[in-house]
mmCIF file of C-alpha atoms and ligand atoms in Angstrom:
data_model
loop_
_atom_site.group_PDB
_atom_site.id
_atom_site.type_symbol
_atom_site.label_atom_id
_atom_site.label_comp_id
_atom_site.label_asym_id
_atom_site.label_seq_id
_atom_site.Cartn_x
_atom_site.Cartn_y
_atom_site.Cartn_z
ATOM 1 C CA UNK A 1 -31.676 26.055 20.480
ATOM 2 C CA UNK A 2 -33.029 22.646 21.475
ATOM 3 C CA UNK A 3 -36.781 22.982 21.647
ATOM 4 C CA UNK A 4 -38.554 22.364 24.930
ATOM 5 C CA UNK A 5 -41.721 20.464 24.155
ATOM 6 C CA UNK A 6 -44.943 22.107 23.122
ATOM 7 C CA UNK A 7 -44.237 25.779 22.702
ATOM 8 C CA UNK A 8 -46.686 27.938 20.814
ATOM 9 C CA UNK A 9 -45.755 31.476 19.819
ATOM 10 C CA UNK A 10 -48.309 34.098 18.806
ATOM 11 C CA UNK A 11 -46.174 36.818 17.188
ATOM 12 C CA UNK A 12 -47.970 40.039 16.335
ATOM 13 C CA UNK A 13 -45.165 41.436 14.175
ATOM 14 C CA UNK A 14 -42.726 39.940 11.689
ATOM 15 C CA UNK A 15 -39.901 40.941 13.985
ATOM 16 C CA UNK A 16 -41.367 38.825 16.806
ATOM 17 C CA UNK A 17 -41.981 35.944 14.418
ATOM 18 C CA UNK A 18 -38.461 35.844 13.014
ATOM 19 C CA UNK A 19 -36.931 36.358 16.416
ATOM 20 C CA UNK A 20 -38.755 33.243 17.720
ATOM 21 C CA UNK A 21 -37.857 31.360 14.535
ATOM 22 C CA UNK A 22 -34.228 32.361 14.978
ATOM 23 C CA UNK A 23 -34.217 30.843 18.462
ATOM 24 C CA UNK A 24 -36.055 27.644 17.437
ATOM 25 C CA UNK A 25 -35.071 26.788 13.915
ATOM 26 C CA UNK A 26 -37.336 23.731 13.747
ATOM 27 C CA UNK A 27 -40.439 25.818 14.563
ATOM 28 C CA UNK A 28 -43.313 25.395 12.117
ATOM 29 C CA UNK A 29 -45.745 28.093 10.915
ATOM 30 C CA UNK A 30 -49.346 27.259 11.783
ATOM 31 C CA UNK A 31 -52.062 28.817 9.616
ATOM 32 C CA UNK A 32 -55.431 26.999 9.685
ATOM 33 C CA UNK A 33 -53.804 23.749 10.841
ATOM 34 C CA UNK A 34 -55.868 21.569 8.479
ATOM 35 C CA UNK A 35 -52.766 20.439 6.609
ATOM 36 C CA UNK A 36 -50.756 19.896 9.768
ATOM 37 C CA UNK A 37 -53.374 17.614 11.335
ATOM 38 C CA UNK A 38 -54.456 16.022 8.071
ATOM 39 C CA UNK A 39 -54.925 12.249 8.040
ATOM 40 C CA UNK A 40 -54.530 11.940 11.825
ATOM 41 C CA UNK A 41 -57.347 9.662 12.846
ATOM 42 C CA UNK A 42 -56.062 9.214 16.384
ATOM 43 C CA UNK A 43 -57.672 10.572 19.544
ATOM 44 C CA UNK A 44 -54.672 12.757 20.353
ATOM 45 C CA UNK A 45 -53.349 14.946 17.613
ATOM 46 C CA UNK A 46 -49.672 15.148 16.918
ATOM 47 C CA UNK A 47 -48.355 18.636 16.378
ATOM 48 C CA UNK A 48 -44.847 19.962 15.817
ATOM 49 C CA UNK A 49 -43.169 20.703 19.168
ATOM 50 C CA UNK A 50 -42.705 24.403 18.403
ATOM 51 C CA UNK A 51 -45.471 26.243 16.614
ATOM 52 C CA UNK A 52 -45.512 29.757 15.215
ATOM 53 C CA UNK A 53 -49.170 30.703 15.028
ATOM 54 C CA UNK A 54 -49.740 33.207 12.216
ATOM 55 C CA UNK A 55 -53.113 34.268 13.623
ATOM 56 C CA UNK A 56 -52.071 37.616 15.067
ATOM 57 C CA UNK A 57 -50.095 38.891 12.084
ATOM 58 C CA UNK A 58 -52.511 41.461 10.694
ATOM 59 C CA UNK A 59 -50.522 41.985 7.492
ATOM 60 C CA UNK A 60 -51.300 38.399 6.501
ATOM 61 C CA UNK A 61 -55.060 39.005 6.756
ATOM 62 C CA UNK A 62 -55.145 41.902 4.281
ATOM 63 C CA UNK A 63 -56.927 41.922 0.959
ATOM 64 C CA UNK A 64 -56.412 44.798 -1.457
ATOM 65 C CA UNK A 65 -57.233 45.539 -5.027
ATOM 66 C CA UNK A 66 -55.746 47.874 -7.593
ATOM 67 C CA UNK A 67 -56.724 48.289 -11.225
ATOM 68 C CA UNK A 68 -54.359 45.508 -12.273
ATOM 69 C CA UNK A 69 -54.003 43.190 -9.289
ATOM 70 C CA UNK A 70 -55.814 41.491 -6.475
ATOM 71 C CA UNK A 71 -53.549 40.988 -3.466
ATOM 72 C CA UNK A 72 -54.429 38.465 -0.810
ATOM 73 C CA UNK A 73 -52.616 37.927 2.492
ATOM 74 C CA UNK A 74 -51.429 34.403 3.208
ATOM 75 C CA UNK A 75 -53.798 33.994 6.196
ATOM 76 C CA UNK A 76 -56.958 34.767 4.250
ATOM 77 C CA UNK A 77 -59.328 31.800 4.398
ATOM 78 C CA UNK A 78 -60.419 30.036 1.207
ATOM 79 C CA UNK A 79 -64.058 30.902 1.962
ATOM 80 C CA UNK A 80 -63.233 34.620 2.391
ATOM 81 C CA UNK A 81 -61.701 34.653 -1.084
ATOM 82 C CA UNK A 82 -64.761 32.958 -2.559
ATOM 83 C CA UNK A 83 -66.974 35.552 -0.881
ATOM 84 C CA UNK A 84 -65.133 38.381 -2.650
ATOM 85 C CA UNK A 85 -67.199 37.316 -5.637
ATOM 86 C CA UNK A 86 -66.628 38.498 -9.163
ATOM 87 C CA UNK A 87 -63.396 40.411 -8.481
ATOM 88 C CA UNK A 88 -61.719 37.021 -8.108
ATOM 89 C CA UNK A 89 -60.761 35.519 -11.478
ATOM 90 C CA UNK A 90 -63.306 32.843 -12.313
ATOM 91 C CA UNK A 91 -60.824 29.954 -12.608
ATOM 92 C CA UNK A 92 -59.464 30.668 -9.121
ATOM 93 C CA UNK A 93 -62.932 30.968 -7.600
ATOM 94 C CA UNK A 94 -64.040 27.722 -9.231
ATOM 95 C CA UNK A 95 -60.908 26.048 -7.934
ATOM 96 C CA UNK A 96 -61.478 27.188 -4.331
ATOM 97 C CA UNK A 97 -65.168 26.244 -4.413
ATOM 98 C CA UNK A 98 -64.111 22.693 -5.254
ATOM 99 C CA UNK A 99 -61.730 22.297 -2.326
ATOM 100 C CA UNK A 100 -63.221 20.056 0.362
ATOM 101 C CA UNK A 101 -66.407 21.234 2.147
ATOM 102 C CA UNK A 102 -67.499 24.620 3.515
ATOM 103 C CA UNK A 103 -66.276 23.882 7.074
ATOM 104 C CA UNK A 104 -62.755 23.171 5.887
ATOM 105 C CA UNK A 105 -62.762 26.209 3.595
ATOM 106 C CA UNK A 106 -63.688 28.363 6.620
ATOM 107 C CA UNK A 107 -60.488 27.252 8.370
ATOM 108 C CA UNK A 108 -57.938 26.549 5.631
ATOM 109 C CA UNK A 109 -55.912 29.494 4.348
ATOM 110 C CA UNK A 110 -54.557 30.247 0.905
ATOM 111 C CA UNK A 111 -51.008 30.324 2.336
ATOM 112 C CA UNK A 112 -51.415 26.835 3.807
ATOM 113 C CA UNK A 113 -52.736 25.465 0.525
ATOM 114 C CA UNK A 114 -49.767 26.887 -1.390
ATOM 115 C CA UNK A 115 -47.099 25.936 1.172
ATOM 116 C CA UNK A 116 -48.360 22.429 1.987
ATOM 117 C CA UNK A 117 -45.097 20.529 1.917
ATOM 118 C CA UNK A 118 -46.280 17.040 0.978
ATOM 119 C CA UNK A 119 -47.321 17.878 -2.592
ATOM 120 C CA UNK A 120 -48.917 20.541 -4.744
ATOM 121 C CA UNK A 121 -52.536 21.240 -3.809
ATOM 122 C CA UNK A 122 -55.291 22.576 -6.040
ATOM 123 C CA UNK A 123 -54.781 26.350 -5.762
ATOM 124 C CA UNK A 124 -51.326 26.032 -7.370
ATOM 125 C CA UNK A 125 -52.888 25.092 -10.713
ATOM 126 C CA UNK A 126 -55.169 28.130 -10.936
ATOM 127 C CA UNK A 127 -52.539 30.514 -9.587
ATOM 128 C CA UNK A 128 -49.948 29.242 -12.075
ATOM 129 C CA UNK A 129 -52.375 29.630 -14.977
ATOM 130 C CA UNK A 130 -53.221 33.165 -13.864
ATOM 131 C CA UNK A 131 -49.527 34.119 -13.603
ATOM 132 C CA UNK A 132 -49.789 34.941 -9.899
ATOM 133 C CA UNK A 133 -46.771 36.018 -7.874
ATOM 134 C CA UNK A 134 -45.971 35.126 -4.287
ATOM 135 C CA UNK A 135 -44.224 37.369 -1.782
ATOM 136 C CA UNK A 136 -41.822 35.449 0.456
ATOM 137 C CA UNK A 137 -40.307 37.012 3.508
ATOM 138 C CA UNK A 138 -37.383 36.085 5.710
ATOM 139 C CA UNK A 139 -35.798 37.833 8.696
ATOM 140 C CA UNK A 140 -33.542 39.916 6.441
ATOM 141 C CA UNK A 141 -35.413 40.435 3.185
ATOM 142 C CA UNK A 142 -38.416 39.763 1.007
ATOM 143 C CA UNK A 143 -38.651 38.545 -2.601
ATOM 144 C CA UNK A 144 -41.297 37.824 -5.217
ATOM 145 C CA UNK A 145 -41.475 34.521 -7.052
ATOM 146 C CA UNK A 146 -43.899 33.431 -9.780
ATOM 147 C CA UNK A 147 -46.443 30.766 -8.856
ATOM 148 C CA UNK A 148 -45.131 28.750 -11.768
ATOM 149 C CA UNK A 149 -41.551 28.747 -10.472
ATOM 150 C CA UNK A 150 -42.646 28.201 -6.873
ATOM 151 C CA UNK A 151 -44.563 25.082 -7.854
ATOM 152 C CA UNK A 152 -41.977 23.674 -10.231
ATOM 153 C CA UNK A 153 -38.853 23.858 -8.089
ATOM 154 C CA UNK A 154 -37.822 20.450 -6.723
ATOM 155 C CA UNK A 155 -38.287 19.687 -3.035
ATOM 156 C CA UNK A 156 -41.294 19.835 -0.760
ATOM 157 C CA UNK A 157 -41.744 23.587 -1.340
ATOM 158 C CA UNK A 158 -39.709 26.411 -2.849
ATOM 159 C CA UNK A 159 -39.515 28.083 0.562
ATOM 160 C CA UNK A 160 -36.032 28.477 1.949
ATOM 161 C CA UNK A 161 -35.378 27.769 5.622
ATOM 162 C CA UNK A 162 -37.290 30.168 7.843
ATOM 163 C CA UNK A 163 -39.097 31.826 4.983
ATOM 164 C CA UNK A 164 -42.750 32.795 5.128
ATOM 165 C CA UNK A 165 -45.273 33.263 2.340
ATOM 166 C CA UNK A 166 -46.859 36.642 3.053
ATOM 167 C CA UNK A 167 -48.894 37.706 0.008
ATOM 168 C CA UNK A 168 -50.342 36.420 -3.253
ATOM 169 C CA UNK A 169 -50.655 38.873 -6.150
ATOM 170 C CA UNK A 170 -53.057 37.898 -8.919
ATOM 171 C CA UNK A 171 -53.239 39.855 -12.195
ATOM 172 C CA UNK A 172 -56.806 40.895 -13.003
ATOM 173 C CA UNK A 173 -56.707 40.007 -16.699
ATOM 174 C CA UNK A 174 -59.918 39.542 -18.610
ATOM 175 C CA UNK A 175 -60.152 35.873 -19.677
ATOM 176 C CA UNK A 176 -62.943 35.327 -22.179
ATOM 177 C CA UNK A 177 -63.088 31.553 -21.816
ATOM 178 C CA UNK A 178 -62.318 30.031 -18.435
ATOM 179 C CA UNK A 179 -62.842 26.401 -17.464
ATOM 180 C CA UNK A 180 -61.713 24.632 -14.304
ATOM 181 C CA UNK A 181 -62.094 20.907 -13.815
ATOM 182 C CA UNK A 182 -61.314 18.630 -10.924
ATOM 183 C CA UNK A 183 -61.085 15.048 -12.136
ATOM 184 C CA UNK A 184 -61.251 13.152 -8.888
ATOM 185 C CA UNK A 185 -63.374 14.757 -6.220
ATOM 186 C CA UNK A 186 -62.738 13.499 -2.726
ATOM 187 C CA UNK A 187 -59.013 12.929 -3.187
ATOM 188 C CA UNK A 188 -58.196 15.830 -0.885
ATOM 189 C CA UNK A 189 -56.028 17.773 -3.255
ATOM 190 C CA UNK A 190 -53.999 14.800 -4.477
ATOM 191 C CA UNK A 191 -55.954 14.259 -7.685
ATOM 192 C CA UNK A 192 -55.741 15.934 -11.066
ATOM 193 C CA UNK A 193 -57.122 19.407 -11.683
ATOM 194 C CA UNK A 194 -56.879 21.446 -14.853
ATOM 195 C CA UNK A 195 -57.390 25.068 -15.871
ATOM 196 C CA UNK A 196 -58.103 26.106 -19.458
ATOM 197 C CA UNK A 197 -57.999 29.866 -20.143
ATOM 198 C CA UNK A 198 -58.372 31.794 -23.379
ATOM 199 C CA UNK A 199 -58.110 35.508 -24.048
ATOM 200 C CA UNK A 200 -59.485 36.978 -27.249
ATOM 201 C CA UNK A 201 -59.342 40.338 -28.957
ATOM 202 C CA UNK A 202 -61.642 41.127 -31.858
ATOM 203 C CA UNK A 203 -61.713 37.786 -33.623
ATOM 204 C CA UNK A 204 -58.304 36.520 -32.659
ATOM 205 C CA UNK A 205 -57.112 34.282 -29.869
ATOM 206 C CA UNK A 206 -54.399 36.316 -28.132
ATOM 207 C CA UNK A 207 -53.475 34.053 -25.220
ATOM 208 C CA UNK A 208 -54.171 30.522 -24.098
ATOM 209 C CA UNK A 209 -53.059 28.688 -20.984
ATOM 210 C CA UNK A 210 -53.656 25.099 -20.050
ATOM 211 C CA UNK A 211 -52.251 24.075 -16.670
ATOM 212 C CA UNK A 212 -52.659 20.611 -15.192
ATOM 213 C CA UNK A 213 -51.751 19.562 -11.673
ATOM 214 C CA UNK A 214 -51.266 16.124 -10.234
ATOM 215 C CA UNK A 215 -48.162 15.539 -8.149
ATOM 216 C CA UNK A 216 -46.490 18.202 -10.287
ATOM 217 C CA UNK A 217 -47.653 21.115 -12.410
ATOM 218 C CA UNK A 218 -47.707 20.531 -16.175
ATOM 219 C CA UNK A 219 -47.923 23.215 -18.839
ATOM 220 C CA UNK A 220 -46.921 22.883 -22.503
ATOM 221 C CA UNK A 221 -45.971 26.263 -23.911
ATOM 222 C CA UNK A 222 -45.206 24.745 -27.364
ATOM 223 C CA UNK A 223 -48.829 23.685 -27.737
ATOM 224 C CA UNK A 224 -50.025 27.091 -26.561
ATOM 225 C CA UNK A 225 -47.832 28.778 -29.205
ATOM 226 C CA UNK A 226 -49.738 26.881 -31.940
ATOM 227 C CA UNK A 227 -52.944 28.744 -31.060
ATOM 228 C CA UNK A 228 -51.677 32.175 -30.037
ATOM 229 C CA UNK A 229 -52.610 34.771 -32.668
ATOM 230 C CA UNK A 230 -54.978 32.476 -34.613
ATOM 231 C CA UNK A 231 -58.309 33.749 -35.970
ATOM 232 C CA UNK A 232 -61.491 32.580 -34.234
ATOM 233 C CA UNK A 233 -63.286 30.339 -34.728
ATOM 234 C CA UNK A 234 -60.280 28.027 -35.004
ATOM 235 C CA UNK A 235 -60.003 25.625 -37.901
ATOM 236 C CA UNK A 236 -60.456 21.978 -36.978
ATOM 237 C CA UNK A 237 -56.981 21.255 -38.367
ATOM 238 C CA UNK A 238 -55.349 23.689 -35.891
ATOM 239 C CA UNK A 239 -57.424 22.305 -33.010
ATOM 240 C CA UNK A 240 -56.328 18.758 -33.914
ATOM 241 C CA UNK A 241 -52.688 19.871 -34.044
ATOM 242 C CA UNK A 242 -53.042 21.356 -30.547
ATOM 243 C CA UNK A 243 -54.425 18.107 -29.144
ATOM 244 C CA UNK A 244 -51.717 16.028 -30.897
ATOM 245 C CA UNK A 245 -49.023 18.252 -29.435
ATOM 246 C CA UNK A 246 -50.417 17.746 -25.962
ATOM 247 C CA UNK A 247 -50.522 14.011 -26.557
ATOM 248 C CA UNK A 248 -46.834 14.003 -27.495
ATOM 249 C CA UNK A 249 -46.010 16.197 -24.508
ATOM 250 C CA UNK A 250 -47.852 13.885 -22.100
ATOM 251 C CA UNK A 251 -46.273 10.736 -23.545
ATOM 252 C CA UNK A 252 -42.926 12.089 -22.276
ATOM 253 C CA UNK A 253 -44.183 12.583 -18.710
ATOM 254 C CA UNK A 254 -43.298 9.786 -16.364
ATOM 255 C CA UNK A 255 -45.543 8.986 -13.417
ATOM 256 C CA UNK A 256 -48.729 9.976 -15.226
ATOM 257 C CA UNK A 257 -51.054 6.991 -15.427
ATOM 258 C CA UNK A 258 -53.037 6.134 -18.535
ATOM 259 C CA UNK A 259 -56.413 7.090 -17.052
ATOM 260 C CA UNK A 260 -55.223 10.567 -16.033
ATOM 261 C CA UNK A 261 -53.713 11.075 -19.507
ATOM 262 C CA UNK A 262 -56.992 10.101 -21.159
ATOM 263 C CA UNK A 263 -59.094 12.289 -18.857
ATOM 264 C CA UNK A 264 -56.863 15.253 -19.519
ATOM 265 C CA UNK A 265 -56.709 14.769 -23.298
ATOM 266 C CA UNK A 266 -60.499 14.422 -23.507
ATOM 267 C CA UNK A 267 -60.882 17.635 -21.543
ATOM 268 C CA UNK A 268 -58.397 19.510 -23.758
ATOM 269 C CA UNK A 269 -59.993 18.166 -26.924
ATOM 270 C CA UNK A 270 -63.489 19.127 -25.837
ATOM 271 C CA UNK A 271 -62.477 22.655 -24.915
ATOM 272 C CA UNK A 272 -60.330 23.406 -27.936
ATOM 273 C CA UNK A 273 -63.068 22.107 -30.266
ATOM 274 C CA UNK A 274 -65.469 24.505 -28.521
ATOM 275 C CA UNK A 275 -63.377 27.231 -30.150
ATOM 276 C CA UNK A 276 -63.736 25.834 -33.691
ATOM 277 C CA UNK A 277 -66.448 26.613 -36.270
HETATM 278 C C1 FAD B 1 -60.743 16.631 4.653
HETATM 279 C C2 FAD B 1 -59.794 17.435 3.801
HETATM 280 C C3 FAD B 1 -60.077 17.594 2.453
HETATM 281 C C4 FAD B 1 -59.208 18.329 1.657
HETATM 282 N N1 FAD B 1 -59.488 18.483 0.323
HETATM 283 C C5 FAD B 1 -58.679 19.238 -0.440
HETATM 284 C C6 FAD B 1 -58.963 19.458 -1.816
HETATM 285 O O1 FAD B 1 -59.946 18.965 -2.363
HETATM 286 N N2 FAD B 1 -58.103 20.248 -2.522
HETATM 287 C C7 FAD B 1 -57.006 20.841 -1.943
HETATM 288 O O2 FAD B 1 -56.280 21.559 -2.620
HETATM 289 N N3 FAD B 1 -56.715 20.621 -0.653
HETATM 290 C C8 FAD B 1 -57.514 19.856 0.093
HETATM 291 N N4 FAD B 1 -57.220 19.660 1.412
HETATM 292 C C9 FAD B 1 -56.013 20.294 1.932
HETATM 293 C C10 FAD B 1 -56.325 21.663 2.462
HETATM 294 O O3 FAD B 1 -56.689 22.532 1.421
HETATM 295 C C11 FAD B 1 -55.076 22.175 3.101
HETATM 296 O O4 FAD B 1 -54.948 21.409 4.257
HETATM 297 C C12 FAD B 1 -55.177 23.621 3.482
HETATM 298 O O5 FAD B 1 -55.299 24.469 2.367
HETATM 299 C C13 FAD B 1 -53.977 24.038 4.265
HETATM 300 O O6 FAD B 1 -54.271 25.303 4.812
HETATM 301 P P1 FAD B 1 -54.105 25.592 6.358
HETATM 302 O O7 FAD B 1 -54.317 27.044 6.520
HETATM 303 O O8 FAD B 1 -54.937 24.709 7.187
HETATM 304 O O9 FAD B 1 -52.531 25.264 6.506
HETATM 305 P P2 FAD B 1 -51.720 24.628 7.709
HETATM 306 O O10 FAD B 1 -52.151 23.240 7.974
HETATM 307 O O11 FAD B 1 -51.665 25.550 8.876
HETATM 308 O O12 FAD B 1 -50.279 24.621 7.019
HETATM 309 C C14 FAD B 1 -49.973 23.733 5.960
HETATM 310 C C15 FAD B 1 -48.453 23.786 5.733
HETATM 311 O O13 FAD B 1 -48.080 25.032 5.194
HETATM 312 C C16 FAD B 1 -47.177 25.729 6.064
HETATM 313 N N5 FAD B 1 -47.616 27.129 6.028
HETATM 314 C C17 FAD B 1 -48.866 27.599 6.237
HETATM 315 N N6 FAD B 1 -48.921 28.921 6.006
HETATM 316 C C18 FAD B 1 -47.674 29.298 5.646
HETATM 317 C C19 FAD B 1 -47.083 30.535 5.282
HETATM 318 N N7 FAD B 1 -47.806 31.682 5.216
HETATM 319 N N8 FAD B 1 -45.777 30.558 4.946
HETATM 320 C C20 FAD B 1 -45.022 29.425 4.993
HETATM 321 N N9 FAD B 1 -45.519 28.216 5.330
HETATM 322 C C21 FAD B 1 -46.827 28.158 5.659
HETATM 323 C C22 FAD B 1 -47.341 25.084 7.423
HETATM 324 O O14 FAD B 1 -46.156 25.165 8.195
HETATM 325 C C23 FAD B 1 -47.650 23.640 7.021
HETATM 326 O O15 FAD B 1 -46.470 22.940 6.712
HETATM 327 C C24 FAD B 1 -58.040 18.918 2.228
HETATM 328 C C25 FAD B 1 -57.774 18.774 3.578
HETATM 329 C C26 FAD B 1 -58.623 18.024 4.376
HETATM 330 C C27 FAD B 1 -58.298 17.876 5.837
#
């Protein structure tokens, strides 16, 4: 249906939401709105003509925790997640604490950060490293997709037409070494961020994940395989091999400028050498 100007829907159920979306296929979900009005310096804001406010959908506000997972509804604000404290995996908490200022974090939602169509924002890096899953819902069905796949599919987002992100499920694994770094503060989610996670058991390194985000998400599983299963502390030779592998991997990535490559390699080198004798 052709959209009359300036309609805002406040559905309280998914049925109401998808029914409105079915009638106005160009309608846009509105979470905190900080992404939708971003970079508009004008006096009058421009908004999509038909808006589906997600405010009244209670399911999207839920937070629950089981022994293995933390589940967070798409409309939960970044600051609410931070306030959950130590239940939240450290890398994810660090990531959220570094997004903009407190006022923005009180408005912006996790769903909006993940679904922002003009590029990957910071939460994608931490959620990919932590092996999070996203629940996506359409009028007829719902499906789960890994954060890694969601962020690596081509196109603005991996959402199909008229599909909503409803829930984020984060495994509550115990990471023994967790470092998050944002290279360029103040670039509003467009700059590089990296997560470095290590799991150990007795004196062996059992899992390592290094995930870097700029315009895209980068992860090199070949480099990670070099360290998995190795005794700790690592030998300097193995650490050097890990860094060299990353260097080779990055040299094949187009669109990554020299400064970002250097920043990232320095970070990786410093952290992997922290695990040596
Ligand atoms: C000053 C400023 C500084 C910032 N700094 C950073 C930063 O340092 N790091 C960073 O990562 N980001 C940064 N951002 C971006 C900010 O994090 C995002 O704007 C915010 O997370 C989006 O959340 P929102 O709830 O406001 O989403 P909205 O603006 O409501 O939505 C964003 C997009 O996602 C879609 N959407 C929202 N929810 C859903 C859903 N559940 N399902 C499907 N689609 C959905 C909307 O239709 C829209 O296209 C900054 C923004 C500003 C304005």
